[in-house]
Short mmCIF file of C-alpha atoms in Angstrom, two decimals:
data_model
loop_
_atom_site.label_atom_id
_atom_site.label_comp_id
_atom_site.label_asym_id
_atom_site.label_seq_id
_atom_site.Cartn_x
_atom_site.Cartn_y
_atom_site.Cartn_z
CA MET A 482 47.64 14.97 102.24
CA ALA A 483 49.07 17.68 99.14
CA ASP A 484 46.96 20.59 98.32
CA LEU A 485 46.51 20.36 94.61
CA THR A 486 43.87 23.41 94.22
CA ASN A 487 47.20 24.90 92.73
CA ASP A 488 48.68 22.00 90.54
CA PRO A 489 48.31 22.59 86.65
CA THR A 490 47.47 19.28 85.74
CA VAL A 491 44.32 18.89 87.99
CA PRO A 492 41.63 20.90 85.34
CA LEU A 493 40.00 23.07 87.98
CA ILE A 494 35.55 23.09 87.69
CA SER A 495 34.19 24.66 90.50
CA PRO A 496 30.75 25.47 91.37
CA GLN A 497 32.74 29.17 91.75
CA SER A 498 34.96 29.04 88.73
CA PRO A 499 33.46 29.35 85.39
CA ARG A 500 35.07 27.02 82.53
CA ARG A 501 37.67 28.12 79.77
CA ASN A 502 37.60 26.21 76.93
CA ASP A 503 40.18 25.01 74.74
CA GLU A 504 39.81 28.31 73.24
CA GLY A 505 40.35 30.24 76.33
CA VAL A 506 36.59 31.74 76.00
CA MET A 507 34.15 31.69 79.48
CA GLY A 508 31.57 29.99 79.91
CA TYR A 509 31.08 26.59 78.91
CA GLY A 510 31.86 26.11 75.41
CA GLY A 511 31.52 29.64 74.65
CA GLN A 512 29.19 32.90 75.11
CA ALA A 513 26.27 30.85 73.19
CA HIS A 514 26.72 28.12 76.16
CA HIS A 515 24.41 27.76 78.85
CA ARG A 516 26.03 26.38 82.05
CA PRO A 517 25.39 23.07 82.90
CA PRO A 518 23.59 22.36 85.91
CA GLY A 519 25.35 22.16 88.94
CA GLU A 520 27.05 25.58 87.64
CA PRO A 521 26.29 29.00 88.53
CA GLY A 522 24.14 30.36 85.84
CA HIS A 523 22.31 27.66 84.64
CA ILE A 524 18.69 29.36 85.72
CA ARG A 525 16.39 26.03 86.35
CA THR A 526 13.12 26.78 84.14
CA LEU A 527 10.63 23.92 84.65
CA GLY A 528 8.22 23.59 87.98
CA LEU A 529 5.63 21.71 88.94
CA TRP A 530 2.44 21.79 86.15
CA PRO A 531 5.03 22.42 83.21
CA LEU A 532 6.76 18.74 83.64
CA VAL A 533 3.74 17.05 84.79
CA THR A 534 2.57 17.81 80.78
CA LEU A 535 5.74 17.07 79.75
CA ILE A 536 5.74 13.49 80.94
CA PHE A 537 1.63 13.70 79.71
CA PHE A 538 2.58 14.18 76.38
CA GLU A 539 5.73 12.17 75.95
CA VAL A 540 4.29 9.33 77.24
CA SER A 541 0.71 9.33 76.08
CA GLY A 542 -1.05 13.13 74.87
CA GLY A 543 -4.22 11.63 74.80
CA PRO A 544 -6.16 8.57 73.56
CA PHE A 545 -4.87 9.07 70.01
CA GLY A 546 -3.38 6.01 68.66
CA THR A 547 -4.95 3.60 70.82
CA GLU A 548 -7.09 2.88 67.57
CA ASP A 549 -4.80 0.25 66.22
CA ALA A 550 -4.43 -2.17 69.45
CA VAL A 551 -9.27 -1.99 68.76
CA SER A 552 -8.97 -3.28 66.01
CA ALA A 553 -6.22 -5.42 66.74
CA ALA A 554 -7.31 -7.68 69.52
CA GLY A 555 -11.26 -6.06 69.95
CA PRO A 556 -12.26 -4.09 72.79
CA LEU A 557 -12.02 -6.62 76.15
CA LEU A 558 -8.49 -7.17 75.63
CA THR A 559 -8.13 -2.98 74.64
CA ILE A 560 -9.95 -2.23 77.74
CA LEU A 561 -7.70 -4.63 79.80
CA GLY A 562 -5.02 -3.86 78.48
CA PHE A 563 -5.53 -0.36 79.94
CA LEU A 564 -5.97 -1.53 83.27
CA VAL A 565 -3.07 -4.38 83.34
CA PHE A 566 -0.12 -2.41 81.61
CA PRO A 567 0.00 0.55 83.94
CA VAL A 568 0.25 -1.65 86.99
CA LEU A 569 3.03 -4.11 85.87
CA TRP A 570 5.05 -1.87 83.31
CA SER A 571 3.96 2.20 83.51
CA ILE A 572 4.01 2.39 87.73
CA PRO A 573 7.06 0.56 88.30
CA GLU A 574 8.97 2.29 85.81
CA ALA A 575 7.33 5.50 86.72
CA LEU A 576 9.11 4.95 90.23
CA ILE A 577 12.53 3.93 89.45
CA THR A 578 12.99 7.65 87.41
CA ALA A 579 11.21 9.67 90.33
CA GLU A 580 14.21 7.32 92.29
CA LEU A 581 17.27 7.66 89.82
CA ALA A 582 15.96 11.23 88.26
CA THR A 583 16.46 12.67 91.95
CA ALA A 584 19.66 11.20 92.92
CA PHE A 585 20.77 11.94 89.40
CA PRO A 586 19.27 15.90 88.79
CA GLU A 587 20.94 16.43 85.10
CA ASN A 588 20.60 15.84 81.85
CA SER A 589 21.98 13.00 80.58
CA GLY A 590 19.61 11.95 82.23
CA TYR A 591 19.66 7.67 82.43
CA VAL A 592 22.91 7.71 80.67
CA ALA A 593 24.12 8.81 84.37
CA TRP A 594 22.53 5.64 85.91
CA VAL A 595 24.04 3.34 83.51
CA THR A 596 26.88 4.51 84.03
CA ALA A 597 27.24 5.43 87.55
CA ALA A 598 26.55 1.38 87.63
CA PHE A 599 28.44 -0.27 84.65
CA GLY A 600 30.45 2.53 83.67
CA PRO A 601 31.04 4.64 80.96
CA PHE A 602 31.07 2.31 77.92
CA TRP A 603 27.43 1.07 78.95
CA GLY A 604 26.89 4.57 79.88
CA PHE A 605 26.97 5.81 76.11
CA GLN A 606 24.90 2.27 74.63
CA GLU A 607 22.30 3.98 76.92
CA GLY A 608 22.24 6.71 75.53
CA LEU A 609 22.48 5.66 72.16
CA TRP A 610 19.84 3.20 72.21
CA SER A 611 18.01 6.00 74.24
CA TRP A 612 18.18 8.61 71.60
CA ILE A 613 17.70 6.50 68.60
CA SER A 614 14.78 5.20 69.58
CA GLY A 615 13.04 8.27 71.09
CA VAL A 616 13.98 10.28 66.97
CA THR A 617 12.31 7.25 66.03
CA ASP A 618 9.12 7.61 68.19
CA ASN A 619 9.07 11.28 67.24
CA SER A 620 8.51 10.76 63.66
CA LEU A 621 5.46 9.35 64.13
CA TYR A 622 3.77 12.27 65.38
CA PRO A 623 3.59 13.83 61.73
CA VAL A 624 2.42 10.54 60.41
CA MET A 625 -0.54 10.85 62.95
CA LEU A 626 -1.36 14.87 62.40
CA ALA A 627 -1.49 14.09 58.92
CA ALA A 628 -3.84 10.47 59.78
CA ASN A 629 -6.11 12.81 61.91
CA LEU A 630 -6.27 16.00 59.10
CA GLU A 631 -7.17 13.52 56.24
CA ILE A 632 -10.79 13.50 57.04
CA PHE A 633 -11.01 16.99 56.01
CA PHE A 634 -7.61 17.06 53.83
CA PRO A 635 -8.01 13.76 52.37
CA GLN A 636 -4.88 15.02 50.23
CA LEU A 637 -2.32 14.17 53.24
CA ALA A 638 -3.01 10.39 52.68
CA GLU A 639 -0.34 9.72 50.39
CA GLY A 640 2.11 11.08 47.35
CA TRP A 641 4.03 14.67 47.51
CA PRO A 642 1.47 16.25 49.90
CA LYS A 643 1.86 14.01 52.65
CA TYR A 644 5.48 14.42 52.50
CA THR A 645 5.64 18.49 51.42
CA PHE A 646 3.35 17.83 54.86
CA LEU A 647 5.50 15.82 56.65
CA VAL A 648 8.36 17.54 56.31
CA GLY A 649 7.10 21.39 57.39
CA MET A 650 5.51 20.17 60.15
CA SER A 651 8.57 18.50 61.60
CA LEU A 652 10.83 21.77 60.93
CA LEU A 653 8.14 24.46 62.50
CA LEU A 654 7.76 21.97 65.79
CA SER A 655 11.64 22.25 65.98
CA GLY A 656 11.58 25.52 65.43
CA LEU A 657 9.60 26.79 68.13
CA ASN A 658 11.56 23.77 70.40
CA TYR A 659 14.26 25.64 69.88
CA ARG A 660 13.12 28.87 71.32
CA GLY A 661 13.69 27.07 74.48
CA LEU A 662 11.51 24.94 77.41
CA THR A 663 9.49 28.10 78.94
CA VAL A 664 7.69 28.30 75.32
CA VAL A 665 7.09 24.79 74.97
CA GLY A 666 6.68 24.19 78.53
CA ASN A 667 3.38 27.14 77.94
CA ALA A 668 2.53 25.49 74.84
CA VAL A 669 2.08 21.24 76.28
CA ILE A 670 0.34 22.66 79.44
CA THR A 671 -2.18 24.70 76.88
CA SER A 672 -2.64 21.51 74.15
CA THR A 673 -2.92 19.41 77.82
CA LEU A 674 -6.15 21.89 78.17
CA ALA A 675 -7.08 21.87 74.24
CA ILE A 676 -6.75 17.25 74.75
CA LEU A 677 -8.89 17.23 77.86
CA VAL A 678 -11.79 19.77 77.67
CA PRO A 679 -13.12 17.89 74.28
CA PHE A 680 -12.57 14.90 74.96
CA ALA A 681 -14.93 15.27 78.64
CA LEU A 682 -17.48 16.01 76.43
CA LEU A 683 -17.39 13.45 74.14
CA CYS A 684 -17.67 11.13 77.30
CA ALA A 685 -19.92 12.62 78.43
CA LEU A 686 -22.17 12.28 74.62
CA CYS A 687 -21.37 8.85 74.19
CA LEU A 688 -22.11 7.97 77.81
CA PRO A 689 -26.22 7.99 76.82
CA LYS A 690 -25.46 5.87 74.00
CA VAL A 691 -23.80 2.57 74.90
CA GLN A 692 -24.17 -0.64 74.41
CA VAL A 693 -22.57 -2.82 77.89
CA SER A 694 -22.51 -5.43 75.47
CA ASN A 695 -19.12 -4.22 73.12
CA TYR A 696 -17.25 -4.72 75.87
CA THR A 697 -17.83 -8.38 75.85
CA ARG A 698 -16.75 -8.71 71.31
CA VAL A 699 -13.52 -10.49 71.52
CA ASP A 700 -12.87 -12.94 68.77
CA TRP A 701 -9.60 -15.22 69.61
CA ASP A 702 -8.66 -15.99 66.57
CA SER A 703 -8.36 -13.14 64.82
CA VAL A 704 -6.43 -11.31 67.82
CA ASN A 705 -2.76 -10.37 65.88
CA TRP A 706 -1.58 -10.22 69.44
CA SER A 707 2.22 -8.80 67.98
CA THR A 708 0.48 -5.51 66.95
CA PHE A 709 -1.31 -4.99 70.35
CA LEU A 710 0.94 -5.58 72.12
CA ASN A 711 3.41 -3.48 70.35
CA VAL A 712 0.51 -0.75 70.13
CA MET A 713 -0.34 -1.50 74.04
CA PHE A 714 3.82 -0.87 74.43
CA TRP A 715 4.31 2.44 73.05
CA ASN A 716 1.16 4.20 74.62
CA LEU A 717 2.22 3.42 77.90
CA ASN A 718 6.45 3.93 77.43
CA TYR A 719 8.53 6.69 77.88
CA TRP A 720 8.42 7.56 81.97
CA ASP A 721 11.84 7.42 81.73
CA SER A 722 12.96 10.46 78.58
CA VAL A 723 11.57 13.06 81.12
CA SER A 724 14.77 12.37 83.02
CA THR A 725 16.78 14.31 80.72
CA LEU A 726 15.00 17.07 81.61
CA ALA A 727 16.20 17.30 84.97
CA GLY A 728 19.13 19.06 85.10
CA GLU A 729 15.78 21.95 84.23
CA VAL A 730 13.75 21.13 86.77
CA ARG A 731 13.59 23.83 89.49
CA ASP A 732 13.19 21.29 93.19
CA PRO A 733 13.76 18.26 91.14
CA GLY A 734 13.83 16.21 94.82
CA ARG A 735 10.64 17.18 95.38
CA THR A 736 9.30 17.95 91.91
CA PHE A 737 9.73 15.11 89.95
CA PRO A 738 8.28 12.40 92.35
CA ARG A 739 4.74 14.41 92.41
CA ALA A 740 4.33 15.23 88.69
CA LEU A 741 5.65 11.55 87.69
CA LEU A 742 2.18 10.57 90.60
CA LEU A 743 0.41 12.88 88.19
CA ALA A 744 1.04 12.08 85.39
CA VAL A 745 0.45 8.38 85.83
CA VAL A 746 -3.10 9.65 87.06
CA LEU A 747 -3.39 11.86 84.08
CA VAL A 748 -1.84 9.49 81.37
CA VAL A 749 -3.89 6.10 82.62
CA ALA A 750 -6.94 8.52 82.78
CA MET A 751 -7.00 9.90 79.48
CA TYR A 752 -6.85 6.61 77.89
CA LEU A 753 -9.19 4.85 78.90
CA LEU A 754 -12.45 6.69 80.22
CA PRO A 755 -12.59 8.19 75.49
CA THR A 756 -11.46 4.63 74.68
CA VAL A 757 -14.46 2.99 77.18
CA ALA A 758 -16.29 5.75 76.00
CA ALA A 759 -16.40 5.15 72.17
CA LEU A 760 -16.05 1.35 72.39
CA GLY A 761 -19.50 1.49 74.06
CA VAL A 762 -20.55 3.37 70.81
CA LEU A 763 -18.87 1.63 68.06
CA GLY A 764 -17.45 -1.62 68.75
CA THR A 765 -17.25 -2.72 65.60
CA THR A 766 -12.85 -3.42 65.35
CA GLY A 767 -12.03 -3.29 61.63
CA ASP A 768 -13.50 0.20 61.22
CA TRP A 769 -10.92 1.18 63.81
CA LYS A 770 -7.93 2.65 62.59
CA LEU A 771 -5.37 6.24 63.37
CA GLY A 772 -8.17 9.37 63.46
CA TYR A 773 -11.28 6.96 64.35
CA TYR A 774 -11.87 9.77 67.47
CA GLY A 775 -12.80 12.24 65.00
CA THR A 776 -15.98 9.06 63.77
CA VAL A 777 -16.83 8.52 66.46
CA ALA A 778 -17.58 12.43 67.81
CA GLN A 779 -19.22 13.02 64.55
CA GLN A 780 -21.68 10.28 65.48
CA VAL A 781 -22.90 11.47 68.53
CA GLY A 782 -22.28 15.32 68.32
CA GLY A 783 -21.74 16.56 64.99
CA SER A 784 -19.34 18.02 62.78
CA TRP A 785 -18.50 20.59 65.19
CA LEU A 786 -17.81 17.92 67.94
CA ALA A 787 -15.46 16.62 65.07
CA ALA A 788 -13.27 19.61 64.47
CA TRP A 789 -13.13 19.97 68.01
CA ILE A 790 -11.42 16.53 68.11
CA ILE A 791 -9.12 17.01 65.22
CA VAL A 792 -8.05 20.35 66.35
CA ALA A 793 -7.26 18.39 69.82
CA ALA A 794 -5.18 15.80 68.13
CA ALA A 795 -3.26 18.35 66.08
CA CYS A 796 -2.43 19.55 69.81
CA SER A 797 -1.62 15.65 70.53
CA GLN A 798 0.99 15.54 68.15
CA VAL A 799 2.31 19.06 68.57
CA GLY A 800 2.68 18.98 72.27
CA GLN A 801 4.01 15.05 71.78
CA TYR A 802 6.93 16.33 69.21
CA GLN A 803 7.62 19.06 71.30
CA ALA A 804 8.19 16.61 74.65
CA GLU A 805 9.80 14.16 72.57
CA MET A 806 11.98 16.55 70.86
CA ALA A 807 12.83 18.42 74.22
CA SER A 808 14.24 15.39 75.75
CA ASP A 809 16.40 13.63 72.65
CA SER A 810 18.01 16.93 72.20
CA TYR A 811 18.71 17.81 76.33
CA GLN A 812 20.31 14.36 75.71
CA VAL A 813 22.79 14.43 73.91
CA GLN A 814 23.56 18.21 75.14
CA GLY A 815 23.76 16.76 78.77
CA MET A 816 25.84 14.14 76.90
CA ALA A 817 28.28 16.16 75.51
CA GLU A 818 28.55 17.94 78.75
CA ARG A 819 29.12 14.75 81.18
CA GLY A 820 32.29 13.97 78.01
CA PHE A 821 30.04 11.38 76.75
CA LEU A 822 30.21 13.30 72.83
CA PRO A 823 32.02 15.80 71.15
CA ARG A 824 32.36 19.19 73.27
CA ALA A 825 30.45 21.46 70.11
CA LEU A 826 27.34 19.01 70.31
CA GLY A 827 26.85 20.46 73.92
CA ARG A 828 26.51 24.27 72.38
CA ARG A 829 23.26 25.83 73.58
CA SER A 830 21.39 28.46 72.20
CA ARG A 831 21.08 32.06 72.79
CA TYR A 832 17.39 30.22 74.89
CA GLY A 833 19.14 27.91 76.80
CA THR A 834 18.26 25.49 74.11
CA PRO A 835 20.69 22.47 72.60
CA VAL A 836 21.61 23.69 69.09
CA TYR A 837 22.92 20.26 67.78
CA GLY A 838 20.75 18.13 69.33
CA ILE A 839 17.88 19.62 68.05
CA LEU A 840 19.59 19.65 64.59
CA LEU A 841 20.46 15.94 64.39
CA SER A 842 17.43 15.16 66.07
CA SER A 843 15.03 16.62 63.58
CA LEU A 844 17.92 15.03 60.80
CA GLY A 845 16.75 11.80 62.43
CA VAL A 846 12.59 11.92 62.33
CA LEU A 847 12.86 13.74 58.64
CA CYS A 848 14.69 10.26 57.36
CA LEU A 849 11.73 8.10 59.61
CA ALA A 850 8.97 10.18 58.81
CA TYR A 851 8.01 7.91 55.74
CA LYS A 852 7.05 4.82 56.85
CA SER A 853 4.20 3.39 58.28
CA PHE A 854 2.72 3.35 61.65
CA GLU A 855 3.06 0.11 62.54
CA GLU A 856 6.68 0.11 61.58
CA ILE A 857 7.89 2.61 63.05
CA VAL A 858 6.71 1.74 66.24
CA THR A 859 7.73 -2.07 66.10
CA MET A 860 11.04 -0.41 65.21
CA LEU A 861 10.85 1.89 67.78
CA ASN A 862 9.96 -0.79 70.58
CA ALA A 863 13.05 -3.16 69.86
CA ILE A 864 15.24 -0.22 70.54
CA TYR A 865 13.66 0.78 73.63
CA CYS A 866 13.35 -3.19 75.04
CA LEU A 867 17.69 -3.34 75.26
CA ALA A 868 18.01 0.09 77.12
CA GLU A 869 15.15 -0.62 79.45
CA LEU A 870 16.56 -3.96 80.10
CA LEU A 871 20.06 -2.09 80.60
CA GLU A 872 17.99 0.78 83.02
CA PHE A 873 15.87 -2.03 84.98
CA ALA A 874 19.94 -3.91 85.91
CA ALA A 875 21.26 -0.09 86.90
CA PHE A 876 18.88 0.09 89.24
CA VAL A 877 19.55 -2.58 91.65
CA TRP A 878 22.57 -2.79 91.05
CA LEU A 879 22.82 0.70 92.10
CA ARG A 880 20.60 -0.43 95.61
CA ILE A 881 22.71 -3.13 96.37
CA LYS A 882 26.28 -1.61 95.81
CA ARG A 883 25.25 2.00 96.25
CA PRO A 884 22.99 2.09 99.38
CA ASP A 885 24.60 4.78 100.59
CA LEU A 886 23.99 7.19 97.80
CA PRO A 887 21.86 10.27 98.38
CA ARG A 888 18.01 9.42 96.45
CA PRO A 889 15.99 12.86 97.97
CA TYR A 890 13.18 10.52 96.33
CA ARG A 891 13.62 6.39 97.52
CA VAL A 892 11.25 3.29 96.67
CA PRO A 893 9.40 2.76 99.36
CA LEU A 894 10.67 -1.34 99.41
CA PRO A 895 13.74 -3.50 99.91
CA THR A 896 15.87 -4.77 97.07
CA TRP A 897 14.09 -7.85 96.90
CA GLY A 898 11.18 -6.30 96.64
CA LEU A 899 11.89 -3.71 93.48
CA VAL A 900 13.21 -7.25 92.42
CA LEU A 901 9.80 -8.85 91.93
CA MET A 902 8.06 -5.54 91.40
CA LEU A 903 10.79 -5.64 88.10
CA LEU A 904 9.87 -9.51 86.72
CA PRO A 905 6.71 -8.64 84.83
CA ALA A 906 8.34 -5.52 83.53
CA SER A 907 10.89 -7.25 82.52
CA ALA A 908 9.15 -10.14 81.13
CA LEU A 909 6.86 -8.03 78.88
CA LEU A 910 10.09 -6.51 78.09
CA LEU A 911 11.46 -9.55 76.88
CA VAL A 912 8.51 -10.09 74.55
CA VAL A 913 8.35 -7.58 72.87
CA LEU A 914 11.47 -7.75 72.06
CA ALA A 915 11.37 -11.42 70.62
CA MET A 916 8.21 -10.48 68.95
CA PRO A 917 10.08 -9.56 65.71
CA VAL A 918 12.04 -12.72 65.32
CA ILE A 919 9.17 -14.69 66.03
CA ASN A 920 7.25 -12.99 62.80
CA ARG A 921 10.24 -12.91 61.00
CA ASP A 922 9.81 -8.88 60.63
CA TRP A 923 13.56 -9.02 59.52
CA ALA A 924 14.20 -5.09 58.68
CA THR A 925 13.29 -4.19 62.22
CA CYS A 926 15.52 -6.90 63.35
CA SER A 927 17.85 -5.77 60.90
CA TRP A 928 17.51 -2.17 62.38
CA THR A 929 17.95 -3.47 66.20
CA LEU A 930 21.24 -5.42 65.48
CA ALA A 931 22.06 -2.22 63.31
CA ALA A 932 21.47 0.29 66.66
CA VAL A 933 23.95 -2.24 68.85
CA GLY A 934 26.80 -2.76 66.84
CA LEU A 935 26.70 0.71 65.77
CA GLY A 936 26.79 1.76 69.73
CA PHE A 937 30.02 -0.66 69.95
CA VAL A 938 31.68 1.01 67.42
CA LEU A 939 31.23 4.29 67.65
CA HIS A 940 32.36 4.23 71.56
CA PRO A 941 35.69 3.03 71.10
CA VAL A 942 35.90 5.78 67.90
CA LEU A 943 35.21 8.38 70.03
CA GLN A 944 37.95 7.55 72.53
CA TYR A 945 40.84 7.01 70.54
CA SER A 946 39.33 10.14 68.80
CA LYS A 947 40.05 12.02 72.32
CA ARG A 948 43.59 9.90 72.72
CA ARG A 949 44.53 11.68 69.35
CA GLY A 950 43.07 15.27 70.45
CA TRP A 951 41.10 15.18 67.25
CA LEU A 952 37.85 16.28 69.08
CA ALA A 953 37.44 18.36 71.67
CA PHE A 954 35.44 16.79 75.37
CA ASP A 955 34.82 18.06 78.54
CA GLU A 956 35.78 15.72 82.06
CA MET A 957 32.97 12.79 82.37
CA HIS A 958 31.15 14.14 85.34
CA PHE A 959 27.97 13.88 87.17
CA ASP A 960 26.22 16.15 89.62
CA CYS A 961 24.72 13.19 91.96
CA ALA A 962 22.04 13.98 94.62
CA ASN A 963 22.17 17.67 94.03
CA VAL A 964 25.33 18.35 95.19
CA TYR A 965 25.88 21.42 93.75
CA ASP A 966 22.74 22.71 95.15
CA LYS A 967 22.75 21.54 98.27
CA TYR A 968 26.68 22.50 98.80
CA PRO A 969 27.13 25.33 97.61
CA HIS A 970 30.03 25.99 98.58
CA VAL A 971 31.91 23.08 97.95
CA VAL A 972 34.94 22.82 95.53
CA ASP A 973 34.61 20.15 93.09
CA LEU A 974 37.72 19.90 91.70
CA ARG A 975 37.25 17.06 88.60
CA GLY A 976 33.75 18.68 88.57
CA ASN A 977 31.69 15.33 89.51
CA GLY A 978 30.42 15.53 92.60
CA SER A 979 29.43 12.62 94.72
CA CYS A 980 29.94 10.56 92.37
CA PHE A 981 32.52 9.20 89.46
CA THR A 982 33.65 8.76 86.35
CA ASP A 983 35.35 5.35 85.97
CA GLY A 984 32.06 2.73 87.24
CA SER A 985 33.52 2.78 90.71
CA PRO A 986 31.88 3.91 93.90
CA SER A 987 32.84 7.44 95.34
CA THR A 988 31.81 8.68 98.81
CA ALA A 989 28.76 10.10 99.57
CA ALA A 990 27.40 13.37 99.30
CA ALA A 991 30.05 15.75 99.90
CA PRO A 992 29.81 17.53 103.57
CA ALA A 993 30.47 21.41 103.97
CA GLY A 994 33.72 21.75 103.15
CA VAL A 995 35.22 19.12 101.19
CA ALA A 996 36.50 19.12 97.58
CA ASP A 997 36.30 15.18 96.04
CA VAL A 998 39.56 15.73 94.03
CA ASN A 999 38.81 12.59 91.62
CA GLY A 1000 35.29 11.93 92.01
CA LEU A 1001 36.25 8.48 93.45
CA GLY A 1002 36.82 9.25 97.28
CA ARG A 1003 40.85 8.48 96.97
CA ALA A 1004 42.05 12.49 97.30
CA VAL A 1005 40.63 14.80 99.61
CA VAL A 1006 40.96 18.85 99.95
CA VAL A 1007 39.74 20.42 102.78
CA VAL A 1008 38.68 23.92 101.38
CA ALA A 1009 37.72 26.72 104.21
CA THR A 1010 34.44 29.00 103.29
CA ASN A 1011 37.57 31.91 103.84
CA GLY A 1012 38.97 30.57 100.71
CA ASN A 1013 42.33 29.11 103.09
CA ASN A 1014 43.60 25.21 102.19
CA HIS A 1015 44.29 22.31 104.19
CA SER A 1016 45.21 19.40 103.65
#
């Protein structure tokens, strides 16, 4: 076999050699651009507890947002929902994330999973749908923060004070995200503690006043199933979002499964315990609306506890915004570094944060923040369901077609067991996806169809721009199974690690001294560690 290491037609992208961009500037995209995962100079900054708290805020952030589920379905169904939904939905999604995020420890996250299974076209759709859903989700948190602050500042209920607050808060929090994941990680750890303490106290004060009869209340004729399912689903989803930070996690094969396990316990406890405590004291569902935990706190503890709960709510919304913004922006950067988007969108700041990823995500938030809580939840859920169905299909497909794919963590079930595990979750996705059609919510239907249409059009347009040379793109490649960290002396000429770029499998993780030239296992050059190349 010929030695291709000196072939000028083969772009050299190796862990030992820095890239050159088209302008000849050393480094990935220029001097302000930190290296992507797997290349020297890239520093993984996220440890276990920052990752746990980021997952907590991606998914939950505390019981805020459960109020509409109570008003839609009553105490009994809400409590049952927080017992059943984690088993049917949260745990399967968290297990999938643990397996595939450790197999693909990079910032394109679920985009890499779907691309590995079905090719770049569907990988792009997955990325676009997930990003639109995530940005829509992030527009909720300034809205929720304004609603919680209304108890002290009623001016935030409507009009220009509300919209000025929404814009200002969004820009302020995006600026904090720009300062880096270390700042964000420390902020969310602090926010988590600020939420846990007052709610532990609220639960303790509610306990002597609990009326058990409140828990059995349900008016079947007045249950708003659409709102209830959408709010419950929203409260317990987005476990996969943290996969777009996998390239920033230290020792992802060990850290990710542990973090997801701890986060599942924390999320379920933080939903169930305060909700059960508050419903035991105030079970009149008609009074429940966003910010109602402050009212419960005022009744059982007085104004000082109500103020503390409002501060906790502010910490929750700030933490959720930070976690979602980090996920959305690093996804844009990861897709650019892996060749799905123009290279310019992968630019990092001097803090290592994705400049244009934060900018685009912030603009999306500002465009959607004027809508109501229920409108935003319904819109984001519909698009999210499409992305999740694609992820489930990719997960099963990779188990069947790529059993040899290195998986530092593997869900301890055979393929048929995984299919059975995913059936209830898939049924739930289809029900939530059908809700806007059943309810004739044509705005949400149009929003979902527009997102699908945008992806189908944008991908070929970008590919045409790439072929014509109108926009600069990087070569599409993935760092599967942390191959660069496991085999630091491997030279990967295409940057594909042990994976592939067109949906076709390659060889398994490279053994010592092997270079996978095209990521497809079709041309291998053995590179001796002393620098002598042999065919």
